[in-house]
Amino acid sequence: MKKTLLVGLTCVDIMIKVPYFPTAGDDINISSSQMIAGGTSFNVSDVLRQMKIPYQLCSPVGRGIYGQFVEELLNRKGIPVFAKIPDRDNGCCYCIIDANSKHTFISDRGAEYSFSREWFKDLDITQVDSIYCSGLEFEDPTGEERAKWIEDIIEESRQKNNKLTFFFGPGPRCSHIDKNLLERLFALSPIVHINDDEVKALTGKDAVGQAAKIIHEKTNNHVIVTLGEKGSYVYDHEKQREYTLPGFRAAVIDTIGAGDAHLGTLIASLKQGRSLEESVMRANKYASEVVKVLGATLPDERFPAGF
């Protein structure tokens, strides 16, 4: 099996539990705080690792206490540091979770958002069958360089008769991505993985199905929309039909990383040769396990039987 490239960030998530979200002038005490590993590409990669799918985590790591935290974590997991950024601090994400398990993010963007196509100069694209990117990084000033690199990699792969699948998660700030850049990414025919709030914001449509069809018209590929506890909506490009697959009941601790876990399971299951429908059902199940724990990844000891 060829490998999947996960091109994006690994960062520190600072989990802060509060009784309620404060308003201006409030003075509240937190319930707890904890530093854990996060970032979209890392979260997806951890699912592939657990499912024994070949992958390469292409995350730059900077300096400072957060860079040290990330580097030590990667070393413990036996993951090589892809690129060192010695002149810039790693950032972090403050993940604030209230008593109802709702969350909001405050990001301090650092070296983890860096990008250089020089990092990939020795890449043998014939050994790669899929690439994942999050929309978060395309909002960054490096977005243009990233998009051009993906366009070139996909073209190189085509010329070498190497089938390459592009997975794209526009993410929670998708409406902040330059519209022309977003159209270029959609033109590369990615499998789009997005949640219901995001797809509505991106298209201006209130109905998930209508919104997903607008995305499909741009990409001519599958569109998967996660619906939280309600499961997932799928627009199946190959069968030219839409359907909704049910979710699984869960005692929710927090929903951070559930979407990344869902996408990681989707990628892994498709690479194992499973159908799109079965892959999404497995993704629904795995995501329901992730929401039962604090943080964005599932501890190995809680990896569900049968996966």
Coordinates of N, CA, C and O in Angstrom, one line a residue, residues 65-191:
I65 N 8.6 26.7 23.8 CA 8.1 25.6 24.7 C 7.1 24.8 23.9 O 7.0 23.5 24.1
Y66 N 6.3 25.4 23.0 CA 5.3 24.6 22.3 C 6.0 23.7 21.2 O 5.6 22.6 20.9
G67 N 7.1 24.3 20.6 CA 7.8 23.5 19.6 C 8.5 22.3 20.3 O 8.5 21.2 19.7
Q68 N 9.0 22.5 21.5 CA 9.7 21.5 22.2 C 8.6 20.4 22.6 O 8.9 19.2 22.5
F69 N 7.5 20.8 23.0 CA 6.4 19.9 23.3 C 6.1 19.0 22.1 O 6.0 17.7 22.3
V70 N 5.9 19.6 21.0 CA 5.5 18.8 19.8 C 6.6 17.9 19.4 O 6.4 16.7 19.0
E71 N 7.9 18.4 19.4 CA 9.0 17.5 19.0 C 9.2 16.3 19.9 O 9.4 15.2 19.4
E72 N 9.0 16.5 21.2 CA 9.1 15.4 22.1 C 8.0 14.4 21.9 O 8.2 13.2 22.0
L73 N 6.8 14.9 21.6 CA 5.7 14.0 21.4 C 5.9 13.2 20.1 O 5.7 12.0 20.1
L74 N 6.4 13.8 19.0 CA 6.7 13.1 17.8 C 7.7 12.0 18.0 O 7.7 10.9 17.5
N75 N 8.8 12.4 18.8 CA 9.8 11.4 19.1 C 9.3 10.2 19.8 O 9.7 9.1 19.6
R76 N 8.4 10.5 20.8 CA 7.9 9.3 21.6 C 7.0 8.4 20.7 O 7.0 7.2 20.9
K77 N 6.4 9.0 19.7 CA 5.6 8.1 18.8 C 6.4 7.6 17.6 O 5.9 6.9 16.7
G78 N 7.7 7.9 17.6 CA 8.5 7.4 16.5 C 8.3 8.1 15.1 O 8.5 7.5 14.1
I79 N 7.8 9.3 15.2 CA 7.4 10.1 14.0 C 8.5 11.1 13.7 O 8.8 12.0 14.5
P80 N 9.2 11.0 12.5 CA 10.3 12.0 12.2 C 9.7 13.4 12.1 O 8.6 13.6 11.7
V81 N 10.5 14.4 12.6 CA 10.2 15.8 12.4 C 10.4 16.1 11.0 O 11.5 16.0 10.5
F82 N 9.4 16.5 10.3 CA 9.5 16.7 8.8 C 10.3 17.9 8.5 O 11.1 17.8 7.5
A83 N 10.1 19.0 9.1 CA 10.9 20.2 8.8 C 11.1 21.1 10.1 O 10.1 21.3 10.8
K84 N 12.3 21.5 10.4 CA 12.5 22.3 11.6 C 12.5 23.8 11.1 O 13.1 24.2 10.1
I85 N 11.9 24.7 11.9 CA 11.8 26.1 11.7 C 12.5 26.7 12.9 O 11.9 27.0 13.9
P86 N 13.9 27.0 12.8 CA 14.6 27.4 14.0 C 14.5 28.8 14.4 O 14.9 29.2 15.5
D87 N 13.9 29.6 13.5 CA 13.8 31.1 13.8 C 12.4 31.6 14.1 O 12.1 32.8 14.1
R88 N 11.5 30.6 14.4 CA 10.1 31.0 14.7 C 9.5 30.1 15.7 O 9.7 28.9 15.7
D89 N 8.8 30.7 16.7 CA 8.1 29.9 17.7 C 7.0 29.1 17.2 O 6.2 29.6 16.3
N90 N 6.7 27.9 17.7 CA 5.5 27.2 17.5 C 4.4 28.0 18.2 O 4.6 28.5 19.3
G91 N 3.2 27.9 17.6 CA 2.0 28.5 18.2 C 1.2 27.5 19.0 O 1.7 26.4 19.3
C92 N 0.0 27.8 19.4 CA -0.8 26.9 20.1 C -2.3 27.3 19.8 O -2.6 28.3 19.2
C93 N -3.2 26.4 20.3 CA -4.6 26.7 20.2 C -5.2 26.6 21.5 O -5.1 25.5 22.2
Y94 N -5.9 27.6 22.0 CA -6.6 27.6 23.3 C -8.0 27.1 23.0 O -8.8 27.7 22.3
C95 N -8.3 25.9 23.5 CA -9.6 25.2 23.3 C -10.4 25.4 24.6 O -10.1 24.8 25.6
I96 N -11.4 26.2 24.5 CA -12.2 26.5 25.7 C -13.5 25.7 25.6 O -14.2 25.8 24.6
I97 N -13.7 24.9 26.7 CA -14.9 24.0 26.7 C -15.8 24.4 27.9 O -15.3 24.4 29.0
D98 N -17.1 24.5 27.6 CA -18.0 24.9 28.7 C -18.6 23.6 29.3 O -18.3 22.5 28.9
A99 N -19.5 23.8 30.3 CA -20.1 22.7 31.0 C -21.0 21.8 30.1 O -21.3 20.7 30.4
N100 N -21.4 22.4 28.9 CA -22.3 21.6 28.0 C -21.5 21.0 26.9 O -22.0 20.6 25.9
S101 N -20.1 21.0 27.0 CA -19.2 20.4 26.1 C -19.2 21.1 24.8 O -18.7 20.6 23.7
K102 N -19.6 22.4 24.8 CA -19.5 23.3 23.6 C -18.1 23.9 23.7 O -17.5 24.0 24.8
H103 N -17.5 24.2 22.5 CA -16.1 24.7 22.5 C -16.0 25.9 21.6 O -16.7 26.1 20.7
T104 N -14.9 26.7 21.9 CA -14.5 27.7 21.0 C -13.0 27.7 20.9 O -12.3 27.3 21.9
F105 N -12.4 28.1 19.8 CA -10.9 28.1 19.7 C -10.4 29.5 19.6 O -11.0 30.4 18.9
I106 N -9.2 29.7 20.2 CA -8.5 30.9 20.0 C -7.0 30.5 19.6 O -6.3 29.9 20.4
S107 N -6.7 30.8 18.4 CA -5.4 30.3 17.9 C -4.3 31.4 17.9 O -4.5 32.5 17.5
D108 N -3.1 30.9 18.3 CA -1.9 31.7 18.2 C -1.1 31.0 17.2 O -0.4 30.0 17.4
R109 N -1.1 31.6 15.9 CA -0.5 30.9 14.8 C 1.0 31.1 14.8 O 1.5 32.3 14.9
G110 N 1.7 30.1 14.6 CA 3.2 30.2 14.7 C 3.8 29.4 13.5 O 3.3 29.3 12.4
A111 N 5.0 28.8 13.8 CA 5.8 28.1 12.8 C 5.1 26.9 12.2 O 5.4 26.5 11.1
E112 N 4.1 26.4 12.9 CA 3.4 25.2 12.4 C 2.6 25.5 11.1 O 2.2 24.6 10.3
Y113 N 2.4 26.8 10.8 CA 1.7 27.2 9.6 C 2.7 27.5 8.4 O 2.3 27.9 7.3
S114 N 4.0 27.3 8.6 CA 5.0 27.5 7.6 C 4.9 26.5 6.5 O 4.3 25.4 6.7
F115 N 5.4 26.9 5.3 CA 5.4 25.9 4.2 C 6.4 26.3 3.2 O 6.7 27.5 3.0
S116 N 7.1 25.3 2.6 CA 8.0 25.5 1.5 C 8.0 24.3 0.6 O 8.1 23.1 1.1
R117 N 7.9 24.5 -0.6 CA 7.9 23.3 -1.6 C 9.2 22.7 -1.6 O 9.4 21.5 -2.1
E118 N 10.3 23.3 -1.2 CA 11.6 22.7 -1.1 C 11.6 21.5 -0.2 O 12.5 20.6 -0.4
W119 N 10.8 21.5 0.8 CA 10.7 20.3 1.7 C 10.4 19.0 0.9 O 10.7 18.0 1.4
F120 N 9.8 19.2 -0.2 CA 9.3 18.0 -1.0 C 10.2 17.7 -2.2 O 9.7 16.9 -3.0
K121 N 11.3 18.3 -2.3 CA 12.1 18.2 -3.5 C 12.5 16.7 -3.8 O 12.8 16.4 -5.0
D122 N 12.7 15.9 -2.8 CA 13.1 14.5 -3.0 C 11.9 13.5 -2.9 O 12.1 12.3 -2.9
L123 N 10.7 14.1 -3.0 CA 9.5 13.2 -2.9 C 9.4 12.4 -4.2 O 9.4 12.9 -5.3
D124 N 9.1 11.1 -4.0 CA 8.8 10.2 -5.1 C 7.3 10.1 -5.1 O 6.7 9.3 -4.4
I125 N 6.6 10.8 -6.0 CA 5.2 10.9 -6.0 C 4.6 9.5 -6.4 O 3.4 9.2 -6.0
T126 N 5.3 8.6 -7.0 CA 4.8 7.3 -7.4 C 4.6 6.4 -6.2 O 3.9 5.4 -6.3
Q127 N 5.1 6.8 -5.0 CA 4.9 6.1 -3.8 C 3.8 6.7 -2.9 O 3.6 6.3 -1.8
V128 N 3.1 7.6 -3.5 CA 2.0 8.3 -2.8 C 0.7 8.1 -3.5 O 0.6 8.2 -4.7
D129 N -0.4 7.7 -2.8 CA -1.7 7.5 -3.4 C -2.7 8.5 -3.0 O -3.8 8.6 -3.5
S130 N -2.4 9.4 -2.0 CA -3.4 10.3 -1.5 C -2.7 11.5 -0.7 O -1.6 11.3 -0.1
I131 N -3.3 12.6 -0.7 CA -2.8 13.8 0.0 C -4.0 14.4 0.8 O -5.1 14.5 0.2
Y132 N -3.7 14.8 2.0 CA -4.8 15.5 2.8 C -4.3 16.9 3.1 O -3.1 17.1 3.5
C133 N -5.1 17.9 3.0 CA -4.8 19.3 3.4 C -6.1 19.8 4.1 O -7.2 19.5 3.6
S134 N -5.9 20.7 5.0 CA -6.9 21.4 5.7 C -7.0 22.8 5.2 O -6.0 23.4 4.8
G135 N -8.2 23.4 5.1 CA -8.3 24.8 4.7 C -7.7 25.8 5.6 O -7.4 26.9 5.2
L136 N -7.4 25.4 6.9 CA -6.8 26.4 7.8 C -5.5 27.0 7.3 O -5.2 28.1 7.4
E137 N -4.7 26.1 6.7 CA -3.4 26.6 6.2 C -3.5 27.4 5.0 O -2.6 28.2 4.7
F138 N -4.6 27.3 4.2 CA -4.7 28.1 3.0 C -5.2 29.6 3.3 O -5.1 30.4 2.4
E139 N -5.6 29.8 4.5 CA -5.9 31.2 4.9 C -4.6 31.9 5.2 O -4.6 33.2 5.1
D140 N -3.5 31.2 5.5 CA -2.3 31.8 5.8 C -1.6 32.4 4.6 O -2.0 32.0 3.4
P141 N -0.7 33.3 4.7 CA 0.0 33.9 3.6 C 0.7 32.8 2.7 O 1.0 33.1 1.5
T142 N 1.0 31.6 3.2 CA 1.6 30.6 2.4 C 0.6 29.9 1.5 O 0.9 28.9 0.8
G143 N -0.7 30.3 1.6 CA -1.7 29.6 0.9 C -1.5 29.5 -0.6 O -1.7 28.4 -1.2
E144 N -1.0 30.5 -1.2 CA -0.8 30.5 -2.7 C 0.3 29.5 -3.0 O 0.1 28.7 -4.0
E145 N 1.4 29.5 -2.3 CA 2.5 28.5 -2.5 C 2.0 27.1 -2.3 O 2.3 26.2 -3.1
R146 N 1.2 26.9 -1.3 CA 0.6 25.5 -1.1 C -0.3 25.1 -2.2 O -0.1 23.9 -2.7
A147 N -1.2 25.9 -2.7 CA -2.1 25.6 -3.8 C -1.3 25.3 -5.0 O -1.6 24.3 -5.7
K148 N -0.3 26.1 -5.4 CA 0.5 25.8 -6.6 C 1.3 24.5 -6.4 O 1.3 23.7 -7.4
W149 N 1.8 24.2 -5.3 CA 2.5 22.9 -5.1 C 1.5 21.7 -5.3 O 1.9 20.8 -6.0
I150 N 0.3 21.8 -4.7 CA -0.7 20.7 -4.9 C -1.0 20.6 -6.4 O -1.1 19.5 -6.9
E151 N -1.3 21.7 -7.1 CA -1.6 21.6 -8.5 C -0.4 20.9 -9.3 O -0.7 20.1 -10.1
D152 N 0.8 21.3 -8.9 CA 2.0 20.7 -9.6 C 2.1 19.2 -9.3 O 2.4 18.4 -10.2
I153 N 1.9 18.8 -8.0 CA 2.0 17.4 -7.6 C 1.0 16.6 -8.3 O 1.3 15.5 -8.7
I154 N -0.2 17.1 -8.4 CA -1.3 16.3 -9.0 C -1.0 16.2 -10.5 O -1.2 15.1 -11.1
E155 N -0.5 17.2 -11.1 CA -0.2 17.1 -12.5 C 1.0 16.1 -12.8 O 1.0 15.3 -13.7
E156 N 2.0 16.2 -11.9 CA 3.1 15.3 -12.0 C 2.7 13.8 -11.8 O 3.1 12.9 -12.6
S157 N 1.8 13.6 -10.9 CA 1.3 12.3 -10.7 C 0.5 11.8 -11.9 O 0.6 10.6 -12.3
R158 N -0.3 12.7 -12.5 CA -1.0 12.3 -13.7 C -0.1 11.9 -14.9 O -0.3 10.9 -15.6
Q159 N 1.0 12.7 -15.0 CA 1.9 12.4 -16.1 C 2.6 11.1 -15.9 O 3.0 10.4 -16.9
K160 N 2.8 10.6 -14.6 CA 3.4 9.4 -14.3 C 2.4 8.2 -14.1 O 2.8 7.2 -13.6
N161 N 1.2 8.5 -14.5 CA 0.1 7.5 -14.4 C 0.0 6.9 -13.0 O -0.3 5.7 -12.8
N162 N 0.1 7.8 -12.1 CA -0.1 7.4 -10.7 C -1.4 8.0 -10.1 O -1.6 9.2 -10.1
K163 N -2.3 7.1 -9.7 CA -3.6 7.6 -9.2 C -3.4 8.3 -7.9 O -2.8 7.7 -7.0
L164 N -3.8 9.5 -7.8 CA -3.7 10.3 -6.6 C -5.0 10.9 -6.1 O -5.6 11.6 -6.9
T165 N -5.4 10.6 -4.9 CA -6.7 11.1 -4.4 C -6.3 12.3 -3.5 O -5.5 12.2 -2.6
F166 N -7.0 13.4 -3.7 CA -6.9 14.6 -2.9 C -8.0 14.7 -1.9 O -9.2 14.9 -2.3
F167 N -7.8 14.7 -0.6 CA -8.8 14.9 0.4 C -8.6 16.3 1.0 O -7.5 16.7 1.4
F168 N -9.7 17.0 1.0 CA -9.7 18.4 1.4 C -10.7 18.7 2.5 O -11.9 18.4 2.2
G169 N -10.3 19.2 3.6 CA -11.2 19.6 4.7 C -11.2 21.1 4.8 O -10.3 21.7 5.4
P170 N -12.2 21.9 4.2 CA -12.2 23.3 4.2 C -12.1 23.9 5.6 O -11.4 24.9 5.8
G171 N -12.7 23.3 6.6 CA -12.5 23.7 8.0 C -13.4 24.8 8.5 O -14.1 25.4 7.7
P172 N -13.3 25.1 9.8 CA -14.2 26.1 10.4 C -14.0 27.5 9.9 O -14.9 28.4 10.1
R173 N -12.9 27.9 9.3 CA -12.7 29.2 8.8 C -12.7 29.3 7.3 O -12.0 30.1 6.7
C174 N -13.4 28.3 6.7 CA -13.4 28.2 5.2 C -13.9 29.5 4.5 O -13.4 29.8 3.4
S175 N -14.7 30.3 5.2 CA -15.2 31.5 4.5 C -14.1 32.6 4.5 O -14.3 33.6 3.9
H176 N -13.0 32.4 5.2 CA -11.9 33.3 5.2 C -10.9 33.0 4.2 O -9.9 33.8 4.0
I177 N -11.0 31.9 3.5 CA -10.0 31.6 2.4 C -10.4 32.4 1.2 O -11.5 32.6 0.8
D178 N -9.3 32.9 0.5 CA -9.5 33.6 -0.7 C -10.4 32.8 -1.7 O -10.1 31.6 -1.9
K179 N -11.4 33.4 -2.2 CA -12.4 32.7 -3.0 C -11.7 32.1 -4.3 O -12.0 31.0 -4.7
N180 N -10.8 32.9 -4.9 CA -10.1 32.4 -6.1 C -9.3 31.1 -5.7 O -9.2 30.2 -6.5
L181 N -8.6 31.2 -4.6 CA -7.8 30.1 -4.2 C -8.6 28.8 -3.9 O -8.3 27.7 -4.3
L182 N -9.8 29.1 -3.3 CA -10.7 28.0 -3.0 C -11.2 27.3 -4.3 O -11.3 26.1 -4.4
E183 N -11.5 28.1 -5.3 CA -12.0 27.6 -6.5 C -10.9 26.8 -7.2 O -11.2 25.8 -7.8
R184 N -9.7 27.2 -7.1 CA -8.6 26.4 -7.6 C -8.5 25.0 -7.0 O -8.2 24.0 -7.6
L185 N -8.7 25.0 -5.7 CA -8.6 23.7 -4.9 C -9.8 22.8 -5.3 O -9.6 21.6 -5.5
F186 N -10.9 23.4 -5.4 CA -12.1 22.6 -5.9 C -11.9 22.1 -7.3 O -12.4 21.0 -7.6
A187 N -11.2 22.8 -8.1 CA -11.0 22.4 -9.5 C -10.1 21.2 -9.6 O -10.0 20.5 -10.6
L188 N -9.4 20.9 -8.5 CA -8.5 19.7 -8.5 C -9.3 18.4 -8.2 O -8.7 17.3 -8.0
S189 N -10.6 18.5 -8.0 CA -11.5 17.4 -7.8 C -11.2 16.6 -6.5 O -11.1 15.4 -6.5
P190 N -11.1 17.3 -5.4 CA -10.9 16.6 -4.1 C -12.2 16.0 -3.6 O -13.3 16.3 -4.0
I191 N -12.0 15.0 -2.7 CA -13.0 14.5 -1.9 C -13.1 15.5 -0.8 O -12.2 15.7 0.0

